XYZ file of C-alpha atoms in Angstrom:
375
model
C 18.124 -0.955 -7.683
C 16.833 -4.000 -5.841
C 15.384 -4.518 -2.362
C 15.152 -8.054 -0.999
C 14.460 -10.207 2.027
C 14.191 -13.980 2.381
C 10.891 -14.202 0.499
C 10.579 -11.304 -1.928
C 12.688 -9.102 -4.198
C 11.460 -5.755 -5.552
C 13.264 -3.785 -8.275
C 12.975 -0.117 -9.148
C 14.067 0.635 -12.708
C 14.505 4.269 -13.741
C 15.031 4.919 -17.452
C 16.173 8.128 -19.129
C 13.157 8.173 -21.447
C 10.309 10.615 -21.929
C 7.851 7.888 -20.897
C 7.371 4.158 -20.432
C 4.188 2.588 -21.728
C 2.325 -0.359 -20.242
C 3.469 -2.748 -22.976
C 7.173 -2.358 -22.204
C 6.518 -2.393 -18.432
C 4.730 -5.748 -18.760
C 7.557 -7.075 -20.912
C 10.216 -6.055 -18.391
C 8.255 -7.488 -15.466
C 8.061 -10.837 -17.257
C 11.798 -10.800 -17.945
C 12.522 -9.861 -14.327
C 10.705 -12.882 -12.951
C 13.136 -15.034 -14.912
C 16.106 -13.664 -12.953
C 14.578 -13.786 -9.474
C 12.745 -10.462 -9.172
C 9.156 -11.031 -8.018
C 7.905 -7.452 -8.433
C 9.161 -4.501 -10.414
C 8.392 -0.876 -11.183
C 9.629 0.893 -14.296
C 9.715 4.690 -14.252
C 10.790 7.278 -16.807
C 12.688 10.423 -15.865
C 10.641 12.250 -18.537
C 13.695 13.801 -20.152
C 12.638 15.266 -23.500
C 16.103 14.551 -24.895
C 15.401 10.858 -25.291
C 14.497 8.500 -28.128
C 10.815 8.605 -29.025
C 9.109 6.030 -26.811
C 5.448 6.292 -27.820
C 4.767 9.262 -25.581
C 1.346 10.714 -26.291
C -1.684 11.342 -24.056
C -3.074 7.941 -23.123
C 0.115 6.172 -24.151
C 0.943 4.276 -27.323
C 2.822 1.155 -28.336
C 6.532 1.405 -27.563
C 8.721 1.305 -30.703
C 10.202 -2.177 -30.938
C 13.840 -1.070 -31.066
C 13.388 1.056 -27.926
C 11.630 -1.764 -26.070
C 14.345 -4.263 -27.038
C 17.149 -2.010 -25.817
C 15.324 -1.081 -22.621
C 14.677 -4.716 -21.694
C 18.295 -5.683 -22.389
C 19.683 -2.750 -20.384
C 17.313 -3.479 -17.511
C 18.449 -7.091 -17.238
C 22.103 -6.025 -17.181
C 21.374 -3.430 -14.500
C 19.286 -5.709 -12.280
C 21.861 -8.509 -12.382
C 24.499 -6.005 -11.294
C 22.246 -4.723 -8.507
C 21.501 -8.238 -7.259
C 25.198 -9.150 -7.277
C 26.015 -6.177 -5.046
C 23.156 -6.557 -2.546
C 24.154 -6.266 1.105
C 22.466 -5.832 4.460
C 21.151 -2.275 4.588
C 18.714 0.144 6.191
C 16.662 2.863 4.556
C 16.009 6.373 5.784
C 14.401 9.335 4.078
C 14.947 13.062 4.070
C 13.094 15.994 2.555
C 14.798 19.185 1.401
C 13.072 22.386 0.282
C 15.193 23.782 -2.556
C 14.728 27.465 -3.487
C 15.459 28.998 -6.896
C 15.391 25.603 -8.622
C 12.036 25.627 -10.403
C 8.484 26.946 -10.311
C 5.024 26.772 -11.853
C 5.858 26.810 -15.525
C 2.706 28.185 -17.141
C 2.054 31.072 -14.780
C 3.264 34.493 -15.834
C 5.514 36.080 -13.202
C 5.119 33.227 -10.691
C 6.054 33.806 -7.075
C 9.053 32.096 -5.470
C 8.620 28.391 -4.822
C 10.661 26.049 -2.649
C 10.723 22.646 -4.370
C 10.321 19.605 -2.046
C 12.971 17.043 -2.996
C 12.752 13.614 -1.343
C 15.799 11.407 -0.808
C 15.819 7.742 0.190
C 19.171 7.075 1.856
C 20.608 3.539 1.770
C 23.020 2.856 4.624
C 25.191 -0.230 5.120
C 26.491 -0.160 8.671
C 27.354 3.510 9.151
C 28.214 4.186 5.502
C 25.819 5.843 3.053
C 26.154 3.641 -0.042
C 23.265 4.863 -2.205
C 20.683 7.574 -2.752
C 17.337 7.549 -4.526
C 16.474 11.190 -5.203
C 12.965 12.136 -6.350
C 12.824 15.533 -8.045
C 9.348 16.955 -8.820
C 10.715 19.049 -11.686
C 10.409 18.632 -15.460
C 13.954 17.739 -16.589
C 13.723 20.034 -19.612
C 16.557 22.533 -19.506
C 17.922 21.661 -22.959
C 16.264 23.537 -25.860
C 13.714 22.174 -28.317
C 16.298 22.051 -31.128
C 18.622 19.803 -29.117
C 19.221 16.561 -31.034
C 21.528 14.745 -28.635
C 20.353 12.122 -26.163
C 20.631 13.378 -22.599
C 19.254 12.747 -19.115
C 19.003 16.559 -18.842
C 18.441 17.852 -15.281
C 18.247 14.393 -13.691
C 21.655 13.608 -15.158
C 23.082 16.809 -13.715
C 21.765 15.861 -10.283
C 23.246 12.358 -10.582
C 26.661 13.663 -11.529
C 26.662 16.178 -8.682
C 25.709 13.650 -5.986
C 27.619 10.547 -7.124
C 30.923 9.554 -5.523
C 33.185 6.526 -6.083
C 31.619 4.891 -3.017
C 27.993 5.973 -3.521
C 25.558 5.290 -6.341
C 22.701 7.658 -7.140
C 19.340 7.086 -8.848
C 17.312 10.199 -9.721
C 13.621 9.694 -10.463
C 10.943 12.288 -11.242
C 8.012 12.959 -8.951
C 4.864 15.068 -9.231
C 6.326 17.403 -11.849
C 3.280 17.982 -14.045
C 3.220 21.761 -13.629
C 6.794 22.404 -12.435
C 9.846 23.280 -14.536
C 12.922 25.505 -14.624
C 11.325 27.832 -17.192
C 11.470 30.867 -14.893
C 14.642 30.007 -12.958
C 17.194 28.725 -15.474
C 19.947 31.007 -16.689
C 20.622 29.186 -19.956
C 19.635 26.177 -22.070
C 22.903 24.242 -22.353
C 24.727 21.494 -20.476
C 26.490 24.093 -18.324
C 23.097 25.112 -16.942
C 22.122 21.451 -16.466
C 25.190 20.988 -14.284
C 24.715 24.301 -12.466
C 21.175 23.459 -11.359
C 22.170 19.854 -10.619
C 24.920 21.106 -8.315
C 22.553 23.690 -6.789
C 20.197 20.903 -5.728
C 23.010 18.569 -4.648
C 24.543 21.208 -2.378
C 21.268 21.342 -0.458
C 20.525 17.619 -0.247
C 22.418 16.154 2.689
C 22.356 12.365 3.210
C 20.996 11.671 6.685
C 22.674 9.460 9.235
C 20.874 6.226 10.178
C 18.397 6.670 12.982
C 19.191 5.032 16.292
C 16.735 2.631 17.890
C 14.553 2.038 14.841
C 14.165 -1.641 15.613
C 14.278 -4.559 13.187
C 13.878 -3.878 9.449
C 10.419 -4.486 8.041
C 9.859 -7.120 5.338
C 9.592 -6.547 1.609
C 6.034 -7.250 0.490
C 4.566 -7.185 -3.032
C 3.278 -3.767 -4.106
C -0.385 -2.945 -3.575
C -2.301 -1.925 -6.694
C -5.556 -0.101 -7.401
C -7.148 -0.038 -10.844
C -8.683 3.335 -11.695
C -11.010 4.178 -14.597
C -10.933 7.804 -15.761
C -13.466 9.346 -18.122
C -12.100 10.764 -21.371
C -12.405 14.487 -21.893
C -15.420 15.379 -24.045
C -15.709 18.140 -26.624
C -18.153 20.133 -24.493
C -15.549 20.386 -21.729
C -12.923 21.447 -24.240
C -15.148 24.140 -25.713
C -15.936 25.508 -22.249
C -12.227 25.653 -21.444
C -11.476 27.499 -24.673
C -14.006 30.184 -23.750
C -12.203 30.695 -20.427
C -8.709 30.924 -21.927
C -7.029 34.295 -21.318
C -6.159 36.426 -24.367
C -2.468 36.807 -25.280
C -0.618 39.644 -23.580
C 1.499 40.261 -26.669
C 2.495 38.689 -29.977
C 5.490 37.175 -28.175
C 3.463 35.778 -25.270
C 5.105 32.390 -24.719
C 2.443 31.111 -22.339
C -0.229 31.840 -24.968
C 1.789 30.008 -27.643
C 2.099 26.993 -25.346
C -1.647 27.202 -24.683
C -2.313 27.061 -28.425
C -0.076 24.017 -28.708
C -2.146 22.302 -26.027
C -5.307 23.282 -27.852
C -4.085 21.568 -31.038
C -3.438 18.391 -29.045
C -6.917 18.639 -27.522
C -8.524 19.037 -30.936
C -6.763 15.906 -32.172
C -8.072 13.975 -29.181
C -11.610 15.324 -29.606
C -11.610 14.217 -33.231
C -11.114 10.608 -32.101
C -14.396 10.798 -30.104
C -13.246 8.318 -27.472
C -16.007 7.125 -25.168
C -14.439 4.245 -23.206
C -12.568 5.174 -20.008
C -8.802 5.193 -19.631
C -7.777 2.477 -17.170
C -4.598 2.812 -15.109
C -3.019 1.112 -12.098
C -1.815 3.148 -9.129
C 0.650 1.242 -6.927
C 2.376 1.527 -3.552
C 5.134 -0.428 -1.839
C 6.495 -0.218 1.702
C 10.288 -0.426 1.922
C 11.661 -0.543 5.448
C 9.081 1.942 6.649
C 9.258 4.230 3.611
C 6.172 4.121 1.398
C 6.646 4.718 -2.312
C 3.658 5.475 -4.534
C 3.792 5.093 -8.328
C 1.456 7.018 -10.645
C 1.474 6.366 -14.427
C 1.043 9.981 -15.445
C 1.884 13.610 -14.788
C 0.630 14.697 -11.376
C 0.651 18.369 -10.457
C 2.918 19.092 -7.505
C -0.009 19.967 -5.239
C -1.507 16.510 -5.854
C 1.725 14.784 -4.918
C 1.802 16.809 -1.718
C -1.833 15.895 -1.032
C -0.996 12.193 -1.270
C 1.886 12.623 1.136
C -0.114 14.585 3.709
C -3.224 12.376 3.492
C -1.169 9.215 4.056
C 0.836 10.745 6.895
C -1.381 9.257 9.592
C -0.437 5.715 8.528
C 2.849 6.025 6.631
C 5.999 7.380 8.259
C 7.280 8.850 5.000
C 5.604 8.800 1.599
C 7.514 9.385 -1.627
C 5.548 9.889 -4.856
C 6.912 8.829 -8.249
C 5.378 10.057 -11.499
C 5.774 8.660 -15.019
C 5.863 5.131 -13.558
C 4.470 1.842 -14.915
C 2.701 3.485 -17.855
C 1.892 6.884 -19.266
C -1.530 8.506 -19.324
C -0.580 12.189 -19.481
C -1.623 15.128 -17.325
C -4.111 14.588 -14.505
C -6.135 17.803 -14.064
C -8.039 18.666 -10.913
C -11.542 20.097 -10.708
C -10.139 23.560 -9.980
C -7.307 23.682 -12.513
C -7.679 26.756 -14.695
C -7.399 26.292 -18.482
C -3.748 25.815 -19.385
C -1.555 23.675 -21.613
C -1.764 20.773 -19.170
C -5.582 20.737 -19.036
C -5.836 20.982 -22.822
C -3.287 18.227 -23.479
C -4.773 15.901 -20.859
C -6.869 13.077 -22.316
C -9.082 12.826 -19.226
C -11.793 14.964 -17.708
C -11.246 17.502 -14.933
C -11.350 15.950 -11.480
C -9.270 12.976 -12.596
C -6.435 14.193 -10.401
C -8.548 13.865 -7.254
C -9.621 10.342 -8.247
C -5.994 9.278 -8.670
C -5.030 10.883 -5.362
C -7.745 8.945 -3.531
C -6.524 5.663 -5.033
C -2.903 6.533 -4.244
C -3.687 7.213 -0.587
C -5.592 3.934 -0.330
C -2.664 1.969 -1.757
C -0.172 3.719 0.519
C -2.202 2.931 3.628
C -2.721 -0.694 2.603
C 0.989 -1.119 1.833
C 1.817 -0.025 5.376
C -0.784 -2.365 6.883
C 0.622 -5.315 4.943
C 3.801 -5.425 7.005
C 4.397 -8.781 8.665
C 6.915 -9.886 11.288
C 10.277 -8.140 10.763
C 12.935 -9.855 8.675
C 16.398 -8.853 7.498
C 16.556 -7.030 4.174
C 19.275 -6.221 1.655
C 19.586 -3.468 -0.915
């Protein structure tokens, strides 16, 4: 979808891929400038039922055939979005959805209400579009599935779409959240059941009265962050803290061992130079979106939102956007699959959060005199 005023056009591209790497993001941004889009974000839904896109901790080169198809599809989509732009206002709503998902690598986790953010696009009094941000791994389909699918995000789209309303479903701070303990099956029926469960609880809000003139579209604010690679000593300390398996069929322990194998592969490379990422924020009609190129834990996404609350009216956090680093562990994260598979040292999550809050605050401060916008 595109957002525009007289001076600037911003596009948000959401692709049903497991990740997008920096190389294909740069390629799409270059192509976008040729059709009148000055700034652009590219985000992956993180569906695991997608073509391989170079998804590994730290990111890789995107396979050429995937990059070619993604660029071509993006240009078709953005031209369609630009052709249908109209005067619009944006509002946001937050819904706490029970029984949707939970902490995936905790045995017998307690109930968790999942915070789902919705950006509502209104033309006049009509809701014409929704951008839904779900902080849940879209991984209902089983590991032996060999068909391309948007998985949970697709189920949400289908449940919310109407002939007069388009829907984009992005993925937020989903690093440690999935339907592992809440799903009742692993097929498309369950994808649609949980998609409808969320949709029944997400109600588009009516436009607020007396909000004043729309704010302008400004270029996104960016912060470059350097994160230290995880060293073998940290890995060995984490292994010593790992809990023993509860049984031979302990799934969490099997997942932990999978993460350990990934960690060993990374340690063998003996990387010493930092991983460098860009954290970005953009203010859209008073709604601040933050883009993180990795897998934030839900608590970190919530920390960004609460820390920016003093400056930003509403903050919506996107994960898997504009690159892919992998999991971003905090200083207090206990050893788990995510900490093992992460390429960066513990405490990286807090560093990214600090940069994200700074970008969000600066994006809000960059507002100029109000101008009419379209979406």
